[in-house]
Short mmCIF file of C-alpha atoms in Angstrom, two decimals:
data_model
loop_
_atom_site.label_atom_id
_atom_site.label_comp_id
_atom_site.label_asym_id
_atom_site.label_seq_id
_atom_site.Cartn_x
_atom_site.Cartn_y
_atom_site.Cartn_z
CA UNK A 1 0.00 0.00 0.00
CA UNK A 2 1.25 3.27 -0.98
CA UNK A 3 1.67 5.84 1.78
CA UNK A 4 -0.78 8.20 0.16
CA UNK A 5 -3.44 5.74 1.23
CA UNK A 6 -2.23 4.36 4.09
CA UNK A 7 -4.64 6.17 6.44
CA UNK A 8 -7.58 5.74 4.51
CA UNK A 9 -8.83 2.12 5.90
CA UNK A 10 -11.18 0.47 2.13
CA UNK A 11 -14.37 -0.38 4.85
CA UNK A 12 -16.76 -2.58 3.20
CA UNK A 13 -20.40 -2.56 4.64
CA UNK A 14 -21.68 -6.66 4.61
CA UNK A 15 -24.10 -8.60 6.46
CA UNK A 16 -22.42 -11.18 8.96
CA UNK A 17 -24.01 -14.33 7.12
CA UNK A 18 -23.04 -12.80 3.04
CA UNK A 19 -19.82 -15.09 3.11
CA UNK A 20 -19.79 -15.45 -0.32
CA UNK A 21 -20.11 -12.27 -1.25
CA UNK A 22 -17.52 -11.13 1.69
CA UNK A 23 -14.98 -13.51 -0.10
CA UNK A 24 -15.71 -12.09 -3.71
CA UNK A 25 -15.09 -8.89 -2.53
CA UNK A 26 -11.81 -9.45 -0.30
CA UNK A 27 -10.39 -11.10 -3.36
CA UNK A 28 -10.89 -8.31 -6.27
CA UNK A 29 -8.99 -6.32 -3.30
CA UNK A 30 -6.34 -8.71 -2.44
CA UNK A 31 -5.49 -9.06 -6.97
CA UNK A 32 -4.55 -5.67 -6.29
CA UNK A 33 -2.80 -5.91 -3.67
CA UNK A 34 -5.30 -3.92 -0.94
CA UNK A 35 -6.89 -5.11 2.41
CA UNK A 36 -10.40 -4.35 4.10
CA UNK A 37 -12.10 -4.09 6.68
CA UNK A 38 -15.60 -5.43 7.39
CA UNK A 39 -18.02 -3.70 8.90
CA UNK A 40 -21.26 -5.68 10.16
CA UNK A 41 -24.52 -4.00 8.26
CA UNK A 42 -27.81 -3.48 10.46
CA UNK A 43 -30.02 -6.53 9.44
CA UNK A 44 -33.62 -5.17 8.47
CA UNK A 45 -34.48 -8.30 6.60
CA UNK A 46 -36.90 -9.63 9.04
CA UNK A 47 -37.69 -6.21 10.51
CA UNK A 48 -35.55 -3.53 13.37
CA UNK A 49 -35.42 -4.87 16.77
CA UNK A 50 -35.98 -2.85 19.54
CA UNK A 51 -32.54 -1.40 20.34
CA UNK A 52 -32.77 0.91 16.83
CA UNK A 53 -35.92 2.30 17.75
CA UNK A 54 -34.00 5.70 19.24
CA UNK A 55 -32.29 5.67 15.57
CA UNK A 56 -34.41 6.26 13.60
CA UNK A 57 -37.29 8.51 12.82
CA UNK A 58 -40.02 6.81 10.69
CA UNK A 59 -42.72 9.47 11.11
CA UNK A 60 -39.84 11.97 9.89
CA UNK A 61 -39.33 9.88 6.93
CA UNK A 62 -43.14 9.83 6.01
CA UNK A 63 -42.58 14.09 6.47
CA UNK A 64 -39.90 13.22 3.69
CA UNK A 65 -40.69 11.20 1.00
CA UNK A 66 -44.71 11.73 1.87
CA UNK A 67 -45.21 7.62 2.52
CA UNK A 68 -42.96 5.38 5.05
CA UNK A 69 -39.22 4.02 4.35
CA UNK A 70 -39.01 -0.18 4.88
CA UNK A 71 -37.15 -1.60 7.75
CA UNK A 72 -34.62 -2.51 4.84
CA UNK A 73 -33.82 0.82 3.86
CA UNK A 74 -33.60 1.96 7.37
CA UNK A 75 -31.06 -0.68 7.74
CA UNK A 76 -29.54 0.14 4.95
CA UNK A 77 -28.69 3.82 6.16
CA UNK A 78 -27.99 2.64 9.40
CA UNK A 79 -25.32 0.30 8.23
CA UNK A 80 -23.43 3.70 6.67
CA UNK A 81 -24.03 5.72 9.58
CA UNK A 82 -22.02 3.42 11.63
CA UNK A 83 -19.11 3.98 9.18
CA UNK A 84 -19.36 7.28 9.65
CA UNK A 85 -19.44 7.17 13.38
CA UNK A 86 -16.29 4.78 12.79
CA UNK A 87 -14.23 7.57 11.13
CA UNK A 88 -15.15 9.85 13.58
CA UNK A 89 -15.00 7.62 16.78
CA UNK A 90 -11.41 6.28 15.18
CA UNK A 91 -10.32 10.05 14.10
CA UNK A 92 -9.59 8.95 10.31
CA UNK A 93 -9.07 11.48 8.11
CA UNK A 94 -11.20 9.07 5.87
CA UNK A 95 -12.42 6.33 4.70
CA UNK A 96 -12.98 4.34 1.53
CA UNK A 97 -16.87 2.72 1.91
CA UNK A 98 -17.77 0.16 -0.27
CA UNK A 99 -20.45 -2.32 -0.23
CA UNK A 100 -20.41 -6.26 -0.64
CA UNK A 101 -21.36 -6.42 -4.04
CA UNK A 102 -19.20 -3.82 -5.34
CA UNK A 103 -17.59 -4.28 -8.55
CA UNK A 104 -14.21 -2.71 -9.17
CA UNK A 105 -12.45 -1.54 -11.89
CA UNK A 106 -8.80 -1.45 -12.89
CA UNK A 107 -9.17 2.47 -12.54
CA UNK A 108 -10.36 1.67 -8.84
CA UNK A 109 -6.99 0.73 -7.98
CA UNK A 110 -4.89 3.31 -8.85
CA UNK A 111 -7.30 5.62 -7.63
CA UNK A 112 -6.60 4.77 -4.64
CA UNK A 113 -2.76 3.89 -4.72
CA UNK A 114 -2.53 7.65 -5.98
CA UNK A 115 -4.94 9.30 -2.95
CA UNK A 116 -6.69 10.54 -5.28
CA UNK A 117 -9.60 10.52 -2.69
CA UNK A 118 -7.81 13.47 -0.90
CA UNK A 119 -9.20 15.73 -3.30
CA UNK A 120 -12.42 16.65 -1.74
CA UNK A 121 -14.43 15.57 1.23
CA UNK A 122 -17.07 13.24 -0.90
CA UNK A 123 -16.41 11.45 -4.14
CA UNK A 124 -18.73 8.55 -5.60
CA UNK A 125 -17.34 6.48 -7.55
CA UNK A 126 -20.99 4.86 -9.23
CA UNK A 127 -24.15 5.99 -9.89
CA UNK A 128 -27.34 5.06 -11.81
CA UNK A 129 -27.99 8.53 -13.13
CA UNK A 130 -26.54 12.08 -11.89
CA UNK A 131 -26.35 15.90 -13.11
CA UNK A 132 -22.98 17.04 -13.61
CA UNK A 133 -21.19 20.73 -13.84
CA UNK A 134 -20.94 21.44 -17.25
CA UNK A 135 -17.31 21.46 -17.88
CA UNK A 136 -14.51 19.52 -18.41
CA UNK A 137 -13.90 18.28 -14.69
CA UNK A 138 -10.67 17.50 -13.43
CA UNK A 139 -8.21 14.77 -13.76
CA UNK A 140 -7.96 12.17 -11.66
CA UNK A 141 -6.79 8.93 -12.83
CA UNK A 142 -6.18 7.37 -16.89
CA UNK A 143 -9.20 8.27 -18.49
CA UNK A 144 -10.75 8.95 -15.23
CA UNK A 145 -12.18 12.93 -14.37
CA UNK A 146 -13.72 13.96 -11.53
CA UNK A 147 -16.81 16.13 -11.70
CA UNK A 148 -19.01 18.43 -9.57
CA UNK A 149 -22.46 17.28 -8.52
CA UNK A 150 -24.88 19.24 -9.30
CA UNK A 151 -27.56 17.52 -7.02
CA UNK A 152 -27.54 14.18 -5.31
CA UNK A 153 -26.82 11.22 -7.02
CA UNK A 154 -28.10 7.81 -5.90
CA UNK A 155 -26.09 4.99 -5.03
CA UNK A 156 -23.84 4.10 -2.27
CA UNK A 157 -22.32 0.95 -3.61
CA UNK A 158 -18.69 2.60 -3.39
CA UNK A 159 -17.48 6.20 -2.52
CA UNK A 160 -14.92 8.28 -0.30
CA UNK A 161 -15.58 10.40 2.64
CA UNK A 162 -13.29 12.53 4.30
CA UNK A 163 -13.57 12.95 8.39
CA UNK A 164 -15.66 16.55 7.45
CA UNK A 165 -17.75 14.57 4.89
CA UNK A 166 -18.23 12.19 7.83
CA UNK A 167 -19.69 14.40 10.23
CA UNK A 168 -21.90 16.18 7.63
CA UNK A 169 -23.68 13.08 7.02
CA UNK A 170 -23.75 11.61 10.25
CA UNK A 171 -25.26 14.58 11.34
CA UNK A 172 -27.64 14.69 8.81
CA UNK A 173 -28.57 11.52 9.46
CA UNK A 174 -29.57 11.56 13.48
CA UNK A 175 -31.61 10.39 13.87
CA UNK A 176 -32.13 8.25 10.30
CA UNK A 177 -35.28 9.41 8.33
CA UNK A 178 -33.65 9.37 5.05
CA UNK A 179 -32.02 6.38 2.55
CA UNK A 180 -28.62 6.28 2.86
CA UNK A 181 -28.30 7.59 -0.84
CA UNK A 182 -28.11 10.09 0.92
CA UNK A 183 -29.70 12.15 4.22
CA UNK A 184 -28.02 15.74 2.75
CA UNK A 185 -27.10 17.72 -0.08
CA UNK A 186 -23.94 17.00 -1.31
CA UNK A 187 -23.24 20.06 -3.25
CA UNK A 188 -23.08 21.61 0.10
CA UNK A 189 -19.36 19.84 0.45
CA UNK A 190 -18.17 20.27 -3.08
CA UNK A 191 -19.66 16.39 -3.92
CA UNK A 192 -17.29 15.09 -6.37
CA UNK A 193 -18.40 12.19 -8.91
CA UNK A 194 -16.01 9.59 -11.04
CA UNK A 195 -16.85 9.29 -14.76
CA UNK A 196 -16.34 7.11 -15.67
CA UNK A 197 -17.52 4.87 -12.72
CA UNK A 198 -14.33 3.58 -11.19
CA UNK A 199 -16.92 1.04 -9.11
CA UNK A 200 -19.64 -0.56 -10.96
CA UNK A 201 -22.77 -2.44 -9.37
CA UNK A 202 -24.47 -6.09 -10.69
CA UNK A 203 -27.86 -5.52 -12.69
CA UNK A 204 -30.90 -5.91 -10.83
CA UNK A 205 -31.65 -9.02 -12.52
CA UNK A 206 -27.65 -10.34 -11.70
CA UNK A 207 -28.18 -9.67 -8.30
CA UNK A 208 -30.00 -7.97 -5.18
CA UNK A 209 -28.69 -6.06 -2.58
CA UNK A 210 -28.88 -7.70 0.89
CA UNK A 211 -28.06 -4.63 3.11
CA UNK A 212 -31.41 -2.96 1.69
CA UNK A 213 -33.18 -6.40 0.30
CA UNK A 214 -36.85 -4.92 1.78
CA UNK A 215 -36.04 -1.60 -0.43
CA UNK A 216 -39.77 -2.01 -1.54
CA UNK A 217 -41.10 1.23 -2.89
CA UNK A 218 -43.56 1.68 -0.49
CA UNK A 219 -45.50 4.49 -2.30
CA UNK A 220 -49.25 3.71 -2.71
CA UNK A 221 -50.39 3.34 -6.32
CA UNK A 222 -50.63 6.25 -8.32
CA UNK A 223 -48.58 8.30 -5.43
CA UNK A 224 -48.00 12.19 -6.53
CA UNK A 225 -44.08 12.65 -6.02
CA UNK A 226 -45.07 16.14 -7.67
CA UNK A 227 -47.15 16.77 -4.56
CA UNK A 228 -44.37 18.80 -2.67
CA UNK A 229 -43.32 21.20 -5.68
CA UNK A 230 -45.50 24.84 -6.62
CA UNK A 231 -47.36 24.45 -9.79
CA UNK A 232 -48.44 26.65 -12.82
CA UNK A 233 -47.14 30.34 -12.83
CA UNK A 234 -46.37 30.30 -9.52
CA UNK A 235 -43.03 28.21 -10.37
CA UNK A 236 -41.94 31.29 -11.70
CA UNK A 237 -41.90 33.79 -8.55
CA UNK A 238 -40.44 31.29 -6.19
CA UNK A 239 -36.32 31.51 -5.17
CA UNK A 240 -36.28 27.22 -5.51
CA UNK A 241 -37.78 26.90 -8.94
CA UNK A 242 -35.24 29.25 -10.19
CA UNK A 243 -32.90 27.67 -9.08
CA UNK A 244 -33.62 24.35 -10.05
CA UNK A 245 -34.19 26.44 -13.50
CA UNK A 246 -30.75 27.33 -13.68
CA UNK A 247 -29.35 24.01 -12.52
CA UNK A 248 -30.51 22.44 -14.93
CA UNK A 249 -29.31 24.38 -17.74
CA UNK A 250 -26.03 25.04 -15.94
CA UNK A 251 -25.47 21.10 -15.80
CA UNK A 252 -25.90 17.96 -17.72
CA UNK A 253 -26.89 14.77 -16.98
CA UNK A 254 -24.97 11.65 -17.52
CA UNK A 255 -26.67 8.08 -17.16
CA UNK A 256 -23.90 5.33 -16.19
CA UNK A 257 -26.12 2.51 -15.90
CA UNK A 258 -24.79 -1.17 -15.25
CA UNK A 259 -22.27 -3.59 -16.26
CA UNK A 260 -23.51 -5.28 -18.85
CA UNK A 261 -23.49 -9.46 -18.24
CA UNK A 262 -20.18 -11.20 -19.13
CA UNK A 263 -18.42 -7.42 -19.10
#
């Protein structure tokens, strides 16, 4: 390990019983020739138990999305929030987070040989779908630039977070009423993404994530997600619709997407 990463622990967020997939994982790292830790995700498969119940907020989530989160995705974010505490409890400077079904790249590796996660205090390294800066971005490593969010992208399969970045979400996220993909704006620390994605993620149909296997969209049928926004010509006298205006025409999107099978 070089010494530009040699305080940033690669922590890998896995159920105790995903052996399999705690072995695949371990071994992409150990081909090149990196370590991890293991850190032991909430289990919401079969519902909380009592002890989270302080945790989280589920009538704060139902403020949030307008309809309740699943024990699974409360899980899910509870699982990162203890890597978060981790960094902070530990005093890292960061952390690499990655979970079990991660997929990584050549590029992932000398990403990380070269510290290139030093560059900012959040930096994803996959996505399904994000908005982007328009610009060039910056160089990171081979073909790989690193761009400004322009909004939140989901997906934590893989990312880095800085000791700052740590504290912004794990204060965001007290108590958890949010997805872990993710309880704040990111653009608020200068959110950084990979593209290409230096961490990929199976297809749906290749395989299902365990930490948030109850991720059921539990939206009643026909559910207005518009519900929240201003309509008709009153989008044009309000400070957020602007803003969204101009974000949108400042930025562009970009649609990673998955692996393809056999890839």
């Amino acid at each position: 390990m070089s010494a530009a990463a040699a305080d940033w622990p690669i922590l890998v967020i896995s159920l105790r019983t995903e052996t399999d997939r705690r072995a695949a994982v371990a071994s992409q790292l150990s081909a090149i020739g990196l370590t991890c830790q293991f850190i032991e995700a909430v289990d919401g498969r079969k519902g909380l138990g009592p002890e989270w119940d302080r945790a989280i907020d589920r009538k704060g989530a139902i403020e949030r999305y307008g309809y309740p989160m699943s024990d699974g995705e409360f899980a899910c974010s509870l699982s990162h929030q203890l890597v978060y505490a981790l960094v902070l409890d530990q005093g890292l400077p960061g952390a690499i987070v990655l979970e079990d079904d991660a997929i990584l790249t050549p590029d992932f590796a000398a990403f990380y040989e070269q510290g290139q996660f030093r560059k900012a205090d959040f930096i994803q390294f996959f996505c399904f779908s994000a908005r982007i800066w328009r610009g060039p971005g910056s160089q990171s490593v081979g073909r790989v630039r690193l761009h400004r969010l322009s909004e939140n992208a989901f997906a934590a399969v893989g990312y880095s977070i800085s000791a700052r970045g740590a504290a912004f979400l794990r204060k965001a996220g007290q108590p958890v009423c949010a997805r872990a993909d993710w309880p704040a704006d990111l653009t608020r620390i200068n959110g950084l993404l990979t593209v290409p994605s230096i961490v990929l993620h199976p297809p749906p149909v290749a395989a299902q994530s365990t930490l948030a296997a109850s991720r059921d969209n539990l939206a009643p049928e026909g559910f207005d997600y518009s519900a929240g926004y201003v309509k008709g010509w009153r989008r044009l006298i309000t400070p957020k619709s602007w803003a969204s205006f101009l974000r949108k025409r400042l930025s562009r999107e970009i649609t990673p997407g998955f692996p393809q099978l056999g890839e």
